[in-house]
Coordinates of C-alpha atoms in Angstrom, one line a residue:
M26 CA 14.1 15.6 -5.1
S27 CA 13.8 14.3 -1.5
M28 CA 16.2 11.4 -2.4
S29 CA 18.7 13.9 -3.8
K30 CA 18.6 16.0 -0.6
T31 CA 19.0 13.0 1.6
L32 CA 22.1 12.0 -0.4
S33 CA 23.4 15.5 -0.2
Y34 CA 23.0 15.7 3.6
G35 CA 24.5 12.2 4.0
T36 CA 27.5 13.3 2.0
D37 CA 27.8 16.4 4.1
I38 CA 27.8 14.4 7.3
L39 CA 30.4 12.0 6.0
F40 CA 32.6 15.0 5.0
I41 CA 32.1 16.5 8.5
I42 CA 33.3 13.3 10.1
F43 CA 36.2 13.3 7.8
A44 CA 37.0 16.9 8.7
V45 CA 36.9 16.0 12.5
Y46 CA 39.3 13.1 11.8
L47 CA 41.7 15.5 10.0
F48 CA 41.3 18.0 12.9
F49 CA 42.5 15.5 15.5
Y50 CA 45.1 13.9 13.1
Y51 CA 46.7 17.3 12.6
F52 CA 46.6 18.9 16.0
D53 CA 47.7 15.7 17.9
I54 CA 51.1 16.1 16.2
F55 CA 51.8 19.4 17.9
L56 CA 49.6 19.7 21.0
K57 CA 48.6 17.5 23.9
R58 CA 44.9 16.7 24.5
R59 CA 43.2 17.6 27.7
K60 CA 41.3 15.1 29.7
R61 CA 37.7 14.8 28.4
T62 CA 35.7 17.7 29.7
V63 CA 32.3 19.4 28.9
L64 CA 34.2 22.3 27.3
S65 CA 36.0 20.0 25.0
M66 CA 32.8 18.5 23.8
I67 CA 31.3 22.0 23.3
G68 CA 34.3 23.0 21.2
L69 CA 34.0 19.9 19.0
V70 CA 30.3 20.4 18.5
I71 CA 30.8 24.0 17.5
F72 CA 33.5 23.0 15.0
M73 CA 31.2 20.3 13.5
A74 CA 28.2 22.7 13.4
W75 CA 30.2 25.3 11.5
Q76 CA 31.5 22.7 9.0
F77 CA 27.9 21.6 8.4
E78 CA 26.9 25.3 7.8
M79 CA 29.6 25.8 5.3
S80 CA 28.9 22.7 3.4
S81 CA 25.1 23.0 3.2
V82 CA 23.9 26.6 3.9
N83 CA 26.9 28.9 3.4
L84 CA 25.3 32.2 4.4
L85 CA 28.3 34.4 4.8
P86 CA 30.6 35.9 2.1
A87 CA 34.1 34.5 1.5
Y88 CA 36.0 36.6 4.0
G89 CA 33.2 36.0 6.6
N90 CA 33.5 32.3 6.1
I91 CA 37.3 32.4 6.5
I92 CA 37.2 34.5 9.7
V93 CA 34.5 32.4 11.4
T94 CA 36.2 29.2 10.3
I95 CA 39.5 30.3 12.0
I96 CA 37.6 31.5 15.1
T97 CA 35.6 28.2 15.5
T98 CA 38.7 26.1 14.9
L99 CA 40.7 28.1 17.4
F100 CA 37.9 27.8 20.0
A101 CA 37.8 24.1 19.6
V102 CA 41.6 23.8 19.8
A103 CA 41.6 26.0 23.0
Q104 CA 39.1 23.7 24.7
I105 CA 40.5 20.4 23.6
Y106 CA 44.3 20.9 23.8
E107 CA 46.8 22.2 26.3
G108 CA 49.4 24.9 25.7
K109 CA 49.9 28.6 25.2
F110 CA 47.3 30.5 23.3
W111 CA 49.6 32.0 20.7
N112 CA 51.2 28.7 19.9
K113 CA 47.7 27.3 19.3
C114 CA 47.1 30.3 17.0
I115 CA 50.1 29.4 14.9
F116 CA 48.9 25.8 14.4
T117 CA 45.2 26.7 14.0
I118 CA 45.8 29.4 11.3
A119 CA 48.3 27.2 9.5
F120 CA 45.8 24.4 9.6
N121 CA 43.2 26.6 7.9
A122 CA 45.7 28.2 5.5
I123 CA 47.0 24.8 4.3
W124 CA 43.5 23.4 3.9
M125 CA 42.3 26.5 2.0
L126 CA 45.3 26.4 -0.3
I127 CA 44.8 22.7 -1.1
E128 CA 41.1 23.3 -1.8
T129 CA 42.1 26.2 -4.1
I130 CA 44.6 24.1 -6.0
S131 CA 42.0 21.3 -6.3
G132 CA 39.3 23.7 -7.4
N133 CA 41.5 25.4 -10.0
I134 CA 42.6 22.1 -11.5
F135 CA 39.0 20.9 -11.8
L136 CA 37.8 24.2 -13.2
T137 CA 40.6 24.0 -15.8
Y138 CA 40.4 20.4 -16.9
C139 CA 36.8 19.5 -16.1
C140 CA 35.1 22.6 -17.5
E141 CA 32.8 20.4 -19.7
F142 CA 31.5 18.7 -16.6
T143 CA 27.8 19.8 -16.3
D144 CA 26.9 18.6 -12.8
L145 CA 28.5 21.4 -10.7
Q146 CA 27.2 19.9 -7.4
A147 CA 28.9 16.6 -8.2
L148 CA 32.1 18.4 -9.3
G149 CA 32.1 20.4 -6.0
T150 CA 31.7 17.1 -4.0
L151 CA 34.5 15.5 -5.9
G152 CA 36.7 18.6 -5.4
S153 CA 36.0 18.6 -1.6
F154 CA 36.8 14.9 -1.3
T155 CA 40.0 15.3 -3.3
S156 CA 41.2 18.3 -1.2
K157 CA 40.6 16.3 2.0
I158 CA 42.5 13.3 0.8
V159 CA 45.4 15.5 -0.3
F160 CA 45.3 17.3 3.1
M161 CA 45.4 14.0 4.9
I162 CA 48.5 13.0 2.8
A163 CA 50.1 16.4 3.7
I164 CA 49.4 15.9 7.5
T165 CA 50.9 12.4 7.3
A166 CA 54.1 13.9 5.8
L167 CA 54.2 16.5 8.6
K168 CA 53.7 13.8 11.2
R169 CA 56.7 11.8 10.0
V170 CA 58.9 14.9 10.0
F171 CA 57.9 16.7 13.2
T172 CA 57.2 14.0 15.7
K173 CA 60.8 12.8 16.4
D174 CA 61.1 15.1 19.4
E175 CA 58.7 16.8 21.7
I176 CA 57.3 20.0 20.3
K177 CA 58.5 22.9 22.4
E178 CA 56.6 26.1 23.0
L179 CA 57.7 29.5 21.7
P180 CA 57.5 32.9 23.4
V181 CA 54.6 35.2 22.5
R182 CA 56.6 37.5 20.2
Y183 CA 57.9 34.7 18.0
S184 CA 54.4 33.1 17.9
F185 CA 52.9 36.4 16.8
M186 CA 55.4 36.9 14.0
L187 CA 54.9 33.3 12.7
V188 CA 51.1 33.8 12.7
L189 CA 51.4 36.6 10.2
I190 CA 52.6 34.1 7.5
P191 CA 49.5 31.9 7.2
I192 CA 47.2 35.0 7.7
G193 CA 49.0 36.7 4.8
S194 CA 48.7 33.6 2.7
I195 CA 45.0 33.4 3.3
Y196 CA 44.5 37.0 2.3
I197 CA 46.6 36.8 -0.8
M198 CA 45.1 33.5 -2.0
N199 CA 41.6 34.6 -1.5
N200 CA 42.2 37.8 -3.6
I201 CA 43.9 35.8 -6.4
F202 CA 41.1 33.2 -6.4
M203 CA 38.4 35.8 -6.6
L204 CA 40.2 37.6 -9.4
G205 CA 40.6 34.3 -11.4
Y206 CA 37.0 33.5 -10.8
K207 CA 35.9 36.8 -12.3
L208 CA 38.1 36.4 -15.4
H209 CA 36.8 32.9 -16.2
S210 CA 40.1 32.1 -17.8
N211 CA 42.0 28.8 -17.8
R212 CA 45.3 30.7 -17.7
A213 CA 44.1 32.6 -14.6
N214 CA 43.1 29.3 -13.0
I215 CA 46.5 27.8 -13.7
Q216 CA 48.3 30.8 -12.3
S217 CA 46.1 30.8 -9.3
A218 CA 46.9 27.1 -8.7
V219 CA 50.7 27.8 -9.1
T220 CA 50.4 30.7 -6.6
A221 CA 48.6 28.4 -4.2
V222 CA 51.3 25.7 -4.5
I223 CA 54.0 28.3 -3.7
L224 CA 52.1 29.6 -0.7
L225 CA 51.5 26.1 0.4
G226 CA 55.2 25.5 0.5
V227 CA 55.7 28.7 2.5
N228 CA 53.2 27.6 5.0
V229 CA 54.7 24.2 5.4
L230 CA 58.0 25.9 6.1
V231 CA 56.4 27.6 9.0
F232 CA 56.5 24.3 10.9
Y233 CA 60.2 23.9 10.1
I234 CA 60.9 27.5 11.3
Y235 CA 58.9 26.9 14.5
I236 CA 60.8 23.8 15.4
K237 CA 64.2 25.4 14.6
L238 CA 63.4 28.5 16.7
A239 CA 62.2 26.4 19.6
D240 CA 65.4 24.3 19.5
D241 CA 67.6 27.4 19.2
L242 CA 66.0 29.0 22.2
Q243 CA 66.3 25.8 24.2
L244 CA 70.0 25.6 23.3
R245 CA 70.6 29.2 24.3
R246 CA 69.0 28.6 27.6
M247 CA 71.0 25.4 28.2
T248 CA 74.2 27.3 27.2
S249 CA 73.4 30.0 29.7
V250 CA 73.0 27.4 32.5
Y251 CA 76.3 25.8 31.6
E252 CA 78.0 29.2 31.7
Q253 CA 76.5 29.8 35.1
Q254 CA 77.9 26.4 36.2
L255 CA 81.3 27.2 34.9
D256 CA 81.3 30.5 36.7
L257 CA 80.3 28.8 40.0
C258 CA 83.1 26.2 39.6
E259 CA 85.6 28.9 38.9
R260 CA 84.5 31.0 41.9
H261 CA 84.6 27.9 44.1
Q262 CA 88.1 27.1 42.9
Q263 CA 89.3 30.6 43.6
E264 CA 87.8 30.5 47.1
R265 CA 89.6 27.2 47.7
E266 CA 92.9 28.6 46.5
L267 CA 92.5 31.8 48.6
S268 CA 91.7 29.7 51.6
I269 CA 94.9 27.6 51.1
L270 CA 97.0 30.8 50.8
R271 CA 95.5 32.2 54.0
L272 CA 96.1 28.9 55.8
R273 CA 99.7 29.0 54.8
D274 CA 100.0 32.6 56.1
M275 CA 98.4 31.5 59.4
R276 CA 100.8 28.6 59.8
H277 CA 103.7 30.9 59.1
N278 CA 102.6 33.4 61.7
M279 CA 101.4 30.7 64.2
K280 CA 104.5 30.8 66.4
N281 CA 104.3 34.6 66.9
N282 CA 100.5 34.4 67.5
L283 CA 100.9 31.6 70.1
V284 CA 103.6 33.7 71.9
S285 CA 101.2 36.7 72.1
I286 CA 98.4 34.5 73.3
L287 CA 100.6 32.9 76.0
A288 CA 101.7 36.4 77.2
Y289 CA 98.0 37.5 77.5
A290 CA 97.2 34.3 79.3
E291 CA 100.0 34.6 81.8
N292 CA 98.7 38.1 82.6
G293 CA 95.1 36.8 82.9
D294 CA 93.9 39.2 80.2
N295 CA 91.0 37.1 78.8
E296 CA 89.4 40.0 76.8
K297 CA 92.6 40.7 74.9
I298 CA 92.9 36.9 74.2
I299 CA 89.4 36.8 72.7
R300 CA 89.9 40.0 70.7
F301 CA 93.3 38.8 69.4
V302 CA 91.9 35.3 68.4
N303 CA 89.0 37.0 66.5
E304 CA 91.4 39.2 64.7
I305 CA 93.4 36.2 63.6
M306 CA 90.2 34.4 62.4
E307 CA 89.1 37.5 60.4
E308 CA 92.5 37.9 58.8
G309 CA 92.6 34.2 57.9
G310 CA 89.1 34.2 56.4
I311 CA 87.9 31.5 58.7
K312 CA 84.6 33.2 59.3
T313 CA 83.5 32.7 55.7
S314 CA 83.6 28.9 55.9
T315 CA 82.1 26.7 53.2
V316 CA 78.3 26.0 53.7
T317 CA 78.5 22.4 52.3
N318 CA 81.4 20.1 51.6
S319 CA 79.9 17.1 49.8
G320 CA 82.7 16.8 47.3
N321 CA 80.4 17.6 44.5
I322 CA 82.0 21.0 43.5
V323 CA 79.1 22.2 41.3
I324 CA 76.4 21.5 43.9
D325 CA 78.5 22.9 46.7
S326 CA 79.1 26.0 44.7
L327 CA 75.5 26.4 43.7
I328 CA 74.3 26.1 47.3
G329 CA 77.1 28.4 48.5
Y330 CA 76.1 31.0 46.0
W331 CA 72.4 31.1 46.9
Y332 CA 73.3 30.8 50.6
V333 CA 75.2 34.1 50.3
E334 CA 72.4 35.7 48.3
A335 CA 69.9 34.6 50.9
K336 CA 72.0 36.0 53.8
K337 CA 72.2 39.4 51.9
V338 CA 68.5 39.9 52.2
G339 CA 68.1 38.5 55.7
I340 CA 66.9 35.0 54.9
D341 CA 67.8 32.2 57.3
F342 CA 69.1 29.4 55.1
S343 CA 69.6 25.9 56.6
V344 CA 71.0 23.0 54.6
N345 CA 70.9 19.2 55.3
L346 CA 72.9 17.5 52.6
N347 CA 73.6 13.7 52.4
I348 CA 74.8 12.9 48.9
P349 CA 77.9 11.2 47.5
M350 CA 80.4 12.7 45.1
E351 CA 79.0 10.6 42.2
M352 CA 75.3 9.8 41.4
P353 CA 73.6 8.2 38.4
F354 CA 72.2 11.6 37.3
R355 CA 73.7 14.2 34.9
G356 CA 75.3 17.0 36.9
A357 CA 73.7 19.6 34.5
D358 CA 70.2 18.1 35.3
I359 CA 70.7 18.3 39.1
C360 CA 71.9 21.9 38.8
L361 CA 69.0 22.9 36.6
I362 CA 66.6 21.6 39.3
L363 CA 68.5 22.8 42.3
G364 CA 69.4 26.2 40.8
N365 CA 65.8 27.0 39.7
L366 CA 64.2 25.9 43.0
L367 CA 66.7 27.9 45.1
E368 CA 66.3 31.0 42.9
N369 CA 62.5 30.8 43.3
A370 CA 62.8 30.2 47.0
V371 CA 65.1 33.3 47.6
E372 CA 62.8 35.5 45.5
A373 CA 59.7 34.2 47.4
A374 CA 61.1 34.3 50.9
Q375 CA 62.5 37.8 50.3
K376 CA 58.9 39.1 50.0
A377 CA 57.6 37.1 53.0
E378 CA 56.5 38.8 56.3
G379 CA 58.1 37.9 59.6
K380 CA 61.1 35.6 59.9
K381 CA 62.3 34.7 56.4
Y382 CA 63.6 31.2 55.9
I383 CA 64.7 28.5 53.4
R384 CA 65.3 24.9 54.3
L385 CA 67.1 22.6 51.8
H386 CA 67.3 18.9 52.2
M387 CA 69.0 16.5 49.8
K388 CA 69.3 12.8 50.4
Y389 CA 70.6 10.0 48.2
D390 CA 69.4 6.5 49.0
K391 CA 69.5 3.3 47.0
N392 CA 70.2 5.1 43.7
N393 CA 67.3 7.6 44.3
L394 CA 67.7 11.3 45.0
L395 CA 65.2 13.1 47.3
L396 CA 65.3 16.9 47.2
F397 CA 63.1 19.1 49.4
V398 CA 63.0 22.9 49.4
E399 CA 60.8 24.7 51.9
N400 CA 60.4 28.4 52.3
N401 CA 57.8 31.0 53.4
Y402 CA 56.2 33.4 51.0
K403 CA 53.6 36.1 50.6
G404 CA 50.9 36.2 47.9
V405 CA 49.0 33.7 45.8
L406 CA 50.5 30.8 43.9
I407 CA 49.5 30.5 40.2
K408 CA 48.9 27.0 39.0
T409 CA 48.0 25.6 35.6
K410 CA 45.0 23.4 35.0
D411 CA 47.0 20.2 35.5
K412 CA 48.0 21.5 39.0
R413 CA 51.6 22.5 38.1
L414 CA 53.1 25.6 39.5
K415 CA 53.4 28.4 36.9
S416 CA 56.4 30.7 37.0
T417 CA 55.5 34.4 37.7
K418 CA 58.8 35.8 36.3
T419 CA 58.2 38.6 33.7
D420 CA 61.3 37.6 31.9
A421 CA 61.1 33.8 32.1
E422 CA 62.5 33.4 28.6
N423 CA 65.9 34.7 29.6
H424 CA 65.8 33.8 33.3
G425 CA 67.0 30.3 33.4
V426 CA 64.9 27.5 31.9
G427 CA 61.9 27.9 34.2
L428 CA 59.9 25.5 36.2
S429 CA 59.0 23.6 33.1
S430 CA 62.5 22.2 33.1
V431 CA 62.1 20.9 36.6
Y432 CA 59.1 18.8 35.5
R433 CA 60.9 17.8 32.3
I434 CA 64.0 16.6 34.0
A435 CA 62.0 14.7 36.7
A436 CA 60.1 13.0 33.9
K437 CA 63.4 12.1 32.3
Y438 CA 64.4 10.0 35.4
H439 CA 60.8 8.7 35.8
G440 CA 60.6 10.9 38.9
V441 CA 57.9 13.1 40.5
V442 CA 57.4 16.7 41.5
T443 CA 54.9 17.4 44.2
I444 CA 53.9 20.8 45.7
D445 CA 52.6 21.2 49.2
D446 CA 51.0 24.6 50.0
D447 CA 48.4 23.4 52.4
V448 CA 49.9 25.5 55.3
A449 CA 49.4 29.2 54.9
N450 CA 52.4 31.1 53.7
R451 CA 54.5 28.0 53.6
F452 CA 55.7 26.5 50.3
L453 CA 57.2 23.0 50.1
I454 CA 58.3 21.4 46.8
R455 CA 59.6 17.8 46.7
V456 CA 61.5 16.3 43.8
V457 CA 62.3 12.6 43.6
L458 CA 64.6 11.2 40.9
Y459 CA 64.9 7.4 40.3
G460 CA 68.3 6.0 39.2
K461 CA 68.9 2.6 37.8
Q462 CA 68.1 0.0 40.3
E463 CA 70.7 -2.6 41.1

């Protein structure tokens, strides 16, 4: 009897190790691990302890086991992996739903075709091992399909809706399994297995829907940014055309204006000369001169736009620009970074106390681009656990592509983003992009 218990416990431990392997094999596809911490170890230990309780003691009823399994798995995922909570919920509940469905399919097949098998404990062990092998094959298939691109995060409302699919599958499958178990019918077992296969397919589609939704949202955000760029280019072109027309009118009226100025000068009436010259400048639009003139129309327009917006709310905006017309970086990428940082700077400086300011510095040197944005602010900065600045916009989904795109584009060019908030009420962000070295 003692030998039998030892073998049973040994088998349980091996199955727990296998379950932990499947845990990491699955979640590594969709989430990024944190650096090893005490909380990560605690989460893993709790997950393993619950797996041991289910395999050896099993004190709770079916629904209790399901709920506690989901909670312990989600707790372990929350401690071990980075990302938004609701996105973790999707992958956690789908993980448990798929595993449960595979176990249901395996159990029904064994009950139908191995009913003459008298050793129920050995049959249960064989079924558990088979379900884990099948689950590993399913995860391998998911890994080959869904790791071509980086898995993007979804907004909360989409994550919440997707979570309902695996939750509903678990509820339906548990009821059908219990009904088939009470009937003790091979036909009921087969129908239960077919239902589990259908629900398994539905839950696998959740991943496809998730990826497509994330890609569609990213595309819509990028399209919005490109539309903003086109608007800026069009506005810039209209301003240039208007300036040319005004300049032509000034040249046409130059002779008459010079005659008037000469007459005022001969009479020594300096005040009238000053007032007359100011009137000419206002009529010619010379007062609204271009902020920057680097030759890069999109960047000049973007800076000009936020310069005007800053002036409207009383922000002193200074620009130091030293860039060529062409650089080894995509214009869309530069505008995403610059537009997002300037938008954040205007919003932050607007709420600051005292003199409000923004200082922009861009320098291109040896195929590398250095971009600094400095501004004052009021309040407390929110940072993630990896020391990245977190956007505080309530409508970040439809408000540009967010600060995450700044980090993403910097990584694309092997660059770095650093934030300096050591000085009270002063925020300084530096972005360095590295082009191809000659």
